[in-house]
């Protein structure tokens, strides 16, 4: 693998892990947000609606008794009507939210019980208007038992909603913990991978360069200037740039030595040739002179 590919690998893999971790964390947070929103809009809202219906049922009972005790008080009927309206509104809201959920069947049991309870209340109000002596007896024998039945079902549904709310809350907390654990695990993995690739990159650089890039640059500069005696820092990496630089320096030294030796040999040979040429020239001149002398004597 080329050095550039190794560098790219060391950069890409940690980046991919970071992107995966970020995507996983965001996805987990979105899922947790949706779960929490569902919890608020369903379990928590239904639980609040049932609690409100129970509170308004108590308020209706108190207002009805005030009507019986003080028929001339105009505020008591208003309080009764207000409590009825608030109960109906709370039920309508809870029924709308519970549609299609596990709470729909339980809430469906409340309207028939509420009808019986409302009819008993109306009869009590009618008896109060005619000042019937049977009002209190009817209140205790009919309206109160009807309310107890309705209250029992309300409390039962409140308990179911409370348990479901606790379960939903626990599920949201578990999901949040899973997201935190996932993010922490990926963070640890990213750190481990980053450290591993940092060491890998360091070893790769050492294997490729064999030392500090500044030392290699200085050595190349000195050798390029002709300083073959420059002490290249030693390295233990056989296939590195620094090792090849040392080999190149040794080769240049041998080459320069061979050139010097050849130059000395050529110089010596040239000197010997020059000496031989001078000797041959002297002999030739001597022989020419001897021939001239011989020729002169023969004349």
PDB file of C-alpha atoms in Angstrom, residues 55-264:
ATOM      1  CA  UNK A  55     -61.703  15.601  41.342  1.00  0.00           C
ATOM      2  CA  UNK A  56     -64.739  16.980  39.497  1.00  0.00           C
ATOM      3  CA  UNK A  57     -66.820  14.016  40.715  1.00  0.00           C
ATOM      4  CA  UNK A  58     -65.986  14.985  44.271  1.00  0.00           C
ATOM      5  CA  UNK A  59     -66.806  18.591  43.446  1.00  0.00           C
ATOM      6  CA  UNK A  60     -70.213  17.562  42.032  1.00  0.00           C
ATOM      7  CA  UNK A  61     -70.968  15.638  45.236  1.00  0.00           C
ATOM      8  CA  UNK A  62     -70.048  18.630  47.390  1.00  0.00           C
ATOM      9  CA  UNK A  63     -72.087  21.022  45.254  1.00  0.00           C
ATOM     10  CA  UNK A  64     -75.106  18.664  45.331  1.00  0.00           C
ATOM     11  CA  UNK A  65     -74.968  18.450  49.121  1.00  0.00           C
ATOM     12  CA  UNK A  66     -74.762  22.235  49.356  1.00  0.00           C
ATOM     13  CA  UNK A  67     -77.937  22.402  47.277  1.00  0.00           C
ATOM     14  CA  UNK A  68     -79.663  19.990  49.677  1.00  0.00           C
ATOM     15  CA  UNK A  69     -78.443  21.854  52.764  1.00  0.00           C
ATOM     16  CA  UNK A  70     -79.113  25.365  51.441  1.00  0.00           C
ATOM     17  CA  UNK A  71     -81.596  25.387  48.560  1.00  0.00           C
ATOM     18  CA  UNK A  72     -81.736  29.167  48.557  1.00  0.00           C
ATOM     19  CA  UNK A  73     -78.023  29.493  47.780  1.00  0.00           C
ATOM     20  CA  UNK A  74     -77.763  30.319  44.031  1.00  0.00           C
ATOM     21  CA  UNK A  75     -74.045  29.495  43.898  1.00  0.00           C
ATOM     22  CA  UNK A  76     -74.460  25.786  44.651  1.00  0.00           C
ATOM     23  CA  UNK A  77     -76.279  24.950  41.351  1.00  0.00           C
ATOM     24  CA  UNK A  78     -73.680  26.956  39.435  1.00  0.00           C
ATOM     25  CA  UNK A  79     -70.906  24.970  41.106  1.00  0.00           C
ATOM     26  CA  UNK A  80     -72.690  21.743  40.199  1.00  0.00           C
ATOM     27  CA  UNK A  81     -73.028  22.766  36.555  1.00  0.00           C
ATOM     28  CA  UNK A  82     -69.394  23.880  36.427  1.00  0.00           C
ATOM     29  CA  UNK A  83     -68.193  20.574  37.888  1.00  0.00           C
ATOM     30  CA  UNK A  84     -70.332  18.638  35.389  1.00  0.00           C
ATOM     31  CA  UNK A  85     -68.930  20.642  32.466  1.00  0.00           C
ATOM     32  CA  UNK A  86     -65.362  20.169  33.710  1.00  0.00           C
ATOM     33  CA  UNK A  87     -65.935  16.408  34.109  1.00  0.00           C
ATOM     34  CA  UNK A  88     -67.341  16.098  30.591  1.00  0.00           C
ATOM     35  CA  UNK A  89     -64.461  18.121  29.139  1.00  0.00           C
ATOM     36  CA  UNK A  90     -61.847  16.009  30.936  1.00  0.00           C
ATOM     37  CA  UNK A  91     -63.515  12.808  29.735  1.00  0.00           C
ATOM     38  CA  UNK A  92     -63.762  14.026  26.135  1.00  0.00           C
ATOM     39  CA  UNK A  93     -60.082  14.959  26.118  1.00  0.00           C
ATOM     40  CA  UNK A  94     -58.998  11.646  27.669  1.00  0.00           C
ATOM     41  CA  UNK A  95     -61.223   9.618  25.318  1.00  0.00           C
ATOM     42  CA  UNK A  96     -59.785  11.424  22.301  1.00  0.00           C
ATOM     43  CA  UNK A  97     -56.221  10.698  23.390  1.00  0.00           C
ATOM     44  CA  UNK A  98     -57.027   7.086  24.348  1.00  0.00           C
ATOM     45  CA  UNK A  99     -58.546   6.230  20.975  1.00  0.00           C
ATOM     46  CA  UNK A 100     -56.706   3.253  19.515  1.00  0.00           C
ATOM     47  CA  UNK A 101     -54.652   2.667  22.692  1.00  0.00           C
ATOM     48  CA  UNK A 102     -54.842   0.227  25.589  1.00  0.00           C
ATOM     49  CA  UNK A 103     -56.860   2.792  27.596  1.00  0.00           C
ATOM     50  CA  UNK A 104     -59.785   3.005  25.186  1.00  0.00           C
ATOM     51  CA  UNK A 105     -61.637  -0.039  26.602  1.00  0.00           C
ATOM     52  CA  UNK A 106     -61.256   1.131  30.212  1.00  0.00           C
ATOM     53  CA  UNK A 107     -62.484   4.638  29.471  1.00  0.00           C
ATOM     54  CA  UNK A 108     -65.423   3.133  27.603  1.00  0.00           C
ATOM     55  CA  UNK A 109     -66.745   1.740  30.878  1.00  0.00           C
ATOM     56  CA  UNK A 110     -67.179   5.199  32.410  1.00  0.00           C
ATOM     57  CA  UNK A 111     -70.012   6.792  30.356  1.00  0.00           C
ATOM     58  CA  UNK A 112     -72.752   4.294  31.400  1.00  0.00           C
ATOM     59  CA  UNK A 113     -71.797   4.712  35.039  1.00  0.00           C
ATOM     60  CA  UNK A 114     -71.745   8.487  34.640  1.00  0.00           C
ATOM     61  CA  UNK A 115     -75.240   8.408  33.063  1.00  0.00           C
ATOM     62  CA  UNK A 116     -76.633   6.571  36.107  1.00  0.00           C
ATOM     63  CA  UNK A 117     -74.838   9.008  38.405  1.00  0.00           C
ATOM     64  CA  UNK A 118     -76.111  12.052  36.498  1.00  0.00           C
ATOM     65  CA  UNK A 119     -79.680  10.754  36.548  1.00  0.00           C
ATOM     66  CA  UNK A 120     -79.466  10.313  40.316  1.00  0.00           C
ATOM     67  CA  UNK A 121     -78.153  13.885  40.657  1.00  0.00           C
ATOM     68  CA  UNK A 122     -80.984  15.254  38.556  1.00  0.00           C
ATOM     69  CA  UNK A 123     -83.518  13.423  40.708  1.00  0.00           C
ATOM     70  CA  UNK A 124     -81.957  14.860  43.859  1.00  0.00           C
ATOM     71  CA  UNK A 125     -82.138  18.390  42.407  1.00  0.00           C
ATOM     72  CA  UNK A 126     -85.785  17.798  41.428  1.00  0.00           C
ATOM     73  CA  UNK A 127     -86.635  16.604  44.959  1.00  0.00           C
ATOM     74  CA  UNK A 128     -84.951  19.704  46.416  1.00  0.00           C
ATOM     75  CA  UNK A 129     -87.047  21.962  44.203  1.00  0.00           C
ATOM     76  CA  UNK A 130     -90.306  20.398  45.492  1.00  0.00           C
ATOM     77  CA  UNK A 131     -88.878  20.334  49.047  1.00  0.00           C
ATOM     78  CA  UNK A 132     -89.504  16.612  49.336  1.00  0.00           C
ATOM     79  CA  UNK A 133     -88.728  15.033  52.732  1.00  0.00           C
ATOM     80  CA  UNK A 134     -87.279  12.051  50.826  1.00  0.00           C
ATOM     81  CA  UNK A 135     -84.433  14.101  49.418  1.00  0.00           C
ATOM     82  CA  UNK A 136     -81.752  13.111  51.910  1.00  0.00           C
ATOM     83  CA  UNK A 137     -82.854   9.491  51.895  1.00  0.00           C
ATOM     84  CA  UNK A 138     -82.729   9.365  48.092  1.00  0.00           C
ATOM     85  CA  UNK A 139     -79.346  11.084  48.124  1.00  0.00           C
ATOM     86  CA  UNK A 140     -77.908   8.459  50.432  1.00  0.00           C
ATOM     87  CA  UNK A 141     -79.632   5.485  48.831  1.00  0.00           C
ATOM     88  CA  UNK A 142     -79.240   6.293  45.126  1.00  0.00           C
ATOM     89  CA  UNK A 143     -76.827   9.122  44.289  1.00  0.00           C
ATOM     90  CA  UNK A 144     -74.117   8.133  46.744  1.00  0.00           C
ATOM     91  CA  UNK A 145     -73.976   4.446  45.626  1.00  0.00           C
ATOM     92  CA  UNK A 146     -73.931   5.564  41.974  1.00  0.00           C
ATOM     93  CA  UNK A 147     -70.987   7.838  42.729  1.00  0.00           C
ATOM     94  CA  UNK A 148     -69.196   5.055  44.597  1.00  0.00           C
ATOM     95  CA  UNK A 149     -69.480   2.759  41.580  1.00  0.00           C
ATOM     96  CA  UNK A 150     -68.254   5.526  39.261  1.00  0.00           C
ATOM     97  CA  UNK A 151     -65.493   6.475  41.684  1.00  0.00           C
ATOM     98  CA  UNK A 152     -64.359   2.843  41.951  1.00  0.00           C
ATOM     99  CA  UNK A 153     -64.015   2.566  38.180  1.00  0.00           C
ATOM    100  CA  UNK A 154     -62.291   5.954  38.024  1.00  0.00           C
ATOM    101  CA  UNK A 155     -59.750   4.910  40.663  1.00  0.00           C
ATOM    102  CA  UNK A 156     -59.213   1.631  38.836  1.00  0.00           C
ATOM    103  CA  UNK A 157     -58.510   3.461  35.569  1.00  0.00           C
ATOM    104  CA  UNK A 158     -56.298   5.969  37.393  1.00  0.00           C
ATOM    105  CA  UNK A 159     -54.244   3.072  38.756  1.00  0.00           C
ATOM    106  CA  UNK A 160     -53.954   1.508  35.292  1.00  0.00           C
ATOM    107  CA  UNK A 161     -52.927   4.838  33.793  1.00  0.00           C
ATOM    108  CA  UNK A 162     -50.424   5.437  36.592  1.00  0.00           C
ATOM    109  CA  UNK A 163     -48.792   2.045  36.031  1.00  0.00           C
ATOM    110  CA  UNK A 164     -48.673   2.618  32.282  1.00  0.00           C
ATOM    111  CA  UNK A 165     -47.194   6.067  32.884  1.00  0.00           C
ATOM    112  CA  UNK A 166     -44.511   4.609  35.146  1.00  0.00           C
ATOM    113  CA  UNK A 167     -43.742   1.906  32.575  1.00  0.00           C
ATOM    114  CA  UNK A 168     -43.495   4.483  29.777  1.00  0.00           C
ATOM    115  CA  UNK A 169     -41.273   6.682  31.905  1.00  0.00           C
ATOM    116  CA  UNK A 170     -39.036   3.738  32.750  1.00  0.00           C
ATOM    117  CA  UNK A 171     -38.853   2.832  29.048  1.00  0.00           C
ATOM    118  CA  UNK A 172     -37.812   6.376  28.163  1.00  0.00           C
ATOM    119  CA  UNK A 173     -35.145   6.283  30.863  1.00  0.00           C
ATOM    120  CA  UNK A 174     -33.864   2.922  29.589  1.00  0.00           C
ATOM    121  CA  UNK A 175     -33.717   4.250  26.055  1.00  0.00           C
ATOM    122  CA  UNK A 176     -31.892   7.344  27.263  1.00  0.00           C
ATOM    123  CA  UNK A 177     -29.387   5.171  29.117  1.00  0.00           C
ATOM    124  CA  UNK A 178     -28.901   3.054  25.988  1.00  0.00           C
ATOM    125  CA  UNK A 179     -28.221   6.160  23.927  1.00  0.00           C
ATOM    126  CA  UNK A 180     -25.739   7.405  26.526  1.00  0.00           C
ATOM    127  CA  UNK A 181     -24.037   3.997  26.645  1.00  0.00           C
ATOM    128  CA  UNK A 182     -23.942   3.816  22.850  1.00  0.00           C
ATOM    129  CA  UNK A 183     -22.452   7.297  22.554  1.00  0.00           C
ATOM    130  CA  UNK A 184     -19.915   6.579  25.311  1.00  0.00           C
ATOM    131  CA  UNK A 185     -18.952   3.253  23.714  1.00  0.00           C
ATOM    132  CA  UNK A 186     -18.457   4.857  20.326  1.00  0.00           C
ATOM    133  CA  UNK A 187     -16.442   7.644  21.934  1.00  0.00           C
ATOM    134  CA  UNK A 188     -14.173   5.094  23.619  1.00  0.00           C
ATOM    135  CA  UNK A 189     -13.927   3.122  20.365  1.00  0.00           C
ATOM    136  CA  UNK A 190     -13.099   6.292  18.453  1.00  0.00           C
ATOM    137  CA  UNK A 191     -10.369   7.151  20.968  1.00  0.00           C
ATOM    138  CA  UNK A 192      -8.918   3.629  20.782  1.00  0.00           C
ATOM    139  CA  UNK A 193      -9.018   3.645  16.979  1.00  0.00           C
ATOM    140  CA  UNK A 194      -7.516   7.138  16.840  1.00  0.00           C
ATOM    141  CA  UNK A 195      -4.683   6.094  19.167  1.00  0.00           C
ATOM    142  CA  UNK A 196      -4.159   2.895  17.177  1.00  0.00           C
ATOM    143  CA  UNK A 197      -4.029   4.715  13.861  1.00  0.00           C
ATOM    144  CA  UNK A 198      -1.781   7.384  15.360  1.00  0.00           C
ATOM    145  CA  UNK A 199       0.711   4.685  16.362  1.00  0.00           C
ATOM    146  CA  UNK A 200       0.247   2.998  12.993  1.00  0.00           C
ATOM    147  CA  UNK A 201       0.859   6.291  11.197  1.00  0.00           C
ATOM    148  CA  UNK A 202       3.922   6.957  13.339  1.00  0.00           C
ATOM    149  CA  UNK A 203       5.358   3.533  12.526  1.00  0.00           C
ATOM    150  CA  UNK A 204       4.503   4.052   8.864  1.00  0.00           C
ATOM    151  CA  UNK A 205       6.303   7.389   8.792  1.00  0.00           C
ATOM    152  CA  UNK A 206       9.275   5.866  10.596  1.00  0.00           C
ATOM    153  CA  UNK A 207       9.358   2.943   8.171  1.00  0.00           C
ATOM    154  CA  UNK A 208       9.154   5.284   5.202  1.00  0.00           C
ATOM    155  CA  UNK A 209      11.458   8.073   6.412  1.00  0.00           C
ATOM    156  CA  UNK A 210      13.548   6.341   9.051  1.00  0.00           C
ATOM    157  CA  UNK A 211      13.869   9.489  11.099  1.00  0.00           C
ATOM    158  CA  UNK A 212      12.841  13.096  11.406  1.00  0.00           C
ATOM    159  CA  UNK A 213      11.985  14.742   8.053  1.00  0.00           C
ATOM    160  CA  UNK A 214      14.175  17.709   9.027  1.00  0.00           C
ATOM    161  CA  UNK A 215      17.215  15.440   9.386  1.00  0.00           C
ATOM    162  CA  UNK A 216      16.545  13.950   5.956  1.00  0.00           C
ATOM    163  CA  UNK A 217      16.175  17.425   4.432  1.00  0.00           C
ATOM    164  CA  UNK A 218      19.437  18.652   5.968  1.00  0.00           C
ATOM    165  CA  UNK A 219      21.299  15.530   4.848  1.00  0.00           C
ATOM    166  CA  UNK A 220      20.018  15.887   1.258  1.00  0.00           C
ATOM    167  CA  UNK A 221      21.026  19.553   1.255  1.00  0.00           C
ATOM    168  CA  UNK A 222      24.568  18.810   2.456  1.00  0.00           C
ATOM    169  CA  UNK A 223      25.023  15.936   0.000  1.00  0.00           C
ATOM    170  CA  UNK A 224      23.668  18.086  -2.848  1.00  0.00           C
ATOM    171  CA  UNK A 225      26.261  20.719  -1.916  1.00  0.00           C
ATOM    172  CA  UNK A 226      28.952  18.091  -2.220  1.00  0.00           C
ATOM    173  CA  UNK A 227      29.527  17.456   1.474  1.00  0.00           C
ATOM    174  CA  UNK A 228      29.776  13.672   1.302  1.00  0.00           C
ATOM    175  CA  UNK A 229      31.297  13.606   4.788  1.00  0.00           C
ATOM    176  CA  UNK A 230      28.078  14.915   6.382  1.00  0.00           C
ATOM    177  CA  UNK A 231      27.076  12.562   9.233  1.00  0.00           C
ATOM    178  CA  UNK A 232      23.628  11.259   8.273  1.00  0.00           C
ATOM    179  CA  UNK A 233      21.723  10.290  11.460  1.00  0.00           C
ATOM    180  CA  UNK A 234      21.675   6.500  11.876  1.00  0.00           C
ATOM    181  CA  UNK A 235      18.403   4.575  11.579  1.00  0.00           C
ATOM    182  CA  UNK A 236      17.250   1.045  12.341  1.00  0.00           C
ATOM    183  CA  UNK A 237      14.663   0.960   9.553  1.00  0.00           C
ATOM    184  CA  UNK A 238      16.264  -0.910   6.648  1.00  0.00           C
ATOM    185  CA  UNK A 239      13.828   0.155   3.911  1.00  0.00           C
ATOM    186  CA  UNK A 240      13.526   3.782   4.935  1.00  0.00           C
ATOM    187  CA  UNK A 241      14.516   6.990   3.179  1.00  0.00           C
ATOM    188  CA  UNK A 242      17.300   7.651   5.691  1.00  0.00           C
ATOM    189  CA  UNK A 243      18.805   4.197   5.088  1.00  0.00           C
ATOM    190  CA  UNK A 244      18.699   4.735   1.326  1.00  0.00           C
ATOM    191  CA  UNK A 245      20.239   8.160   1.890  1.00  0.00           C
ATOM    192  CA  UNK A 246      23.118   6.530   3.763  1.00  0.00           C
ATOM    193  CA  UNK A 247      23.506   3.991   0.940  1.00  0.00           C
ATOM    194  CA  UNK A 248      23.475   6.789  -1.629  1.00  0.00           C
ATOM    195  CA  UNK A 249      26.133   8.681   0.356  1.00  0.00           C
ATOM    196  CA  UNK A 250      28.310   5.565   0.528  1.00  0.00           C
ATOM    197  CA  UNK A 251      27.828   4.961  -3.200  1.00  0.00           C
ATOM    198  CA  UNK A 252      28.757   8.562  -4.007  1.00  0.00           C
ATOM    199  CA  UNK A 253      31.824   8.274  -1.813  1.00  0.00           C
ATOM    200  CA  UNK A 254      32.910   5.117  -3.651  1.00  0.00           C
ATOM    201  CA  UNK A 255      32.138   6.733  -6.981  1.00  0.00           C
ATOM    202  CA  UNK A 256      34.155   9.822  -6.122  1.00  0.00           C
ATOM    203  CA  UNK A 257      36.949   7.570  -4.879  1.00  0.00           C
ATOM    204  CA  UNK A 258      36.889   5.565  -8.103  1.00  0.00           C
ATOM    205  CA  UNK A 259      36.901   8.772 -10.135  1.00  0.00           C
ATOM    206  CA  UNK A 260      39.841  10.076  -8.158  1.00  0.00           C
ATOM    207  CA  UNK A 261      41.685   6.792  -8.609  1.00  0.00           C
ATOM    208  CA  UNK A 262      40.962   6.828 -12.332  1.00  0.00           C
ATOM    209  CA  UNK A 263      42.064  10.440 -12.545  1.00  0.00           C
ATOM    210  CA  UNK A 264      45.316   9.637 -10.767  1.00  0.00           C
TER     211      UNK A 264
END
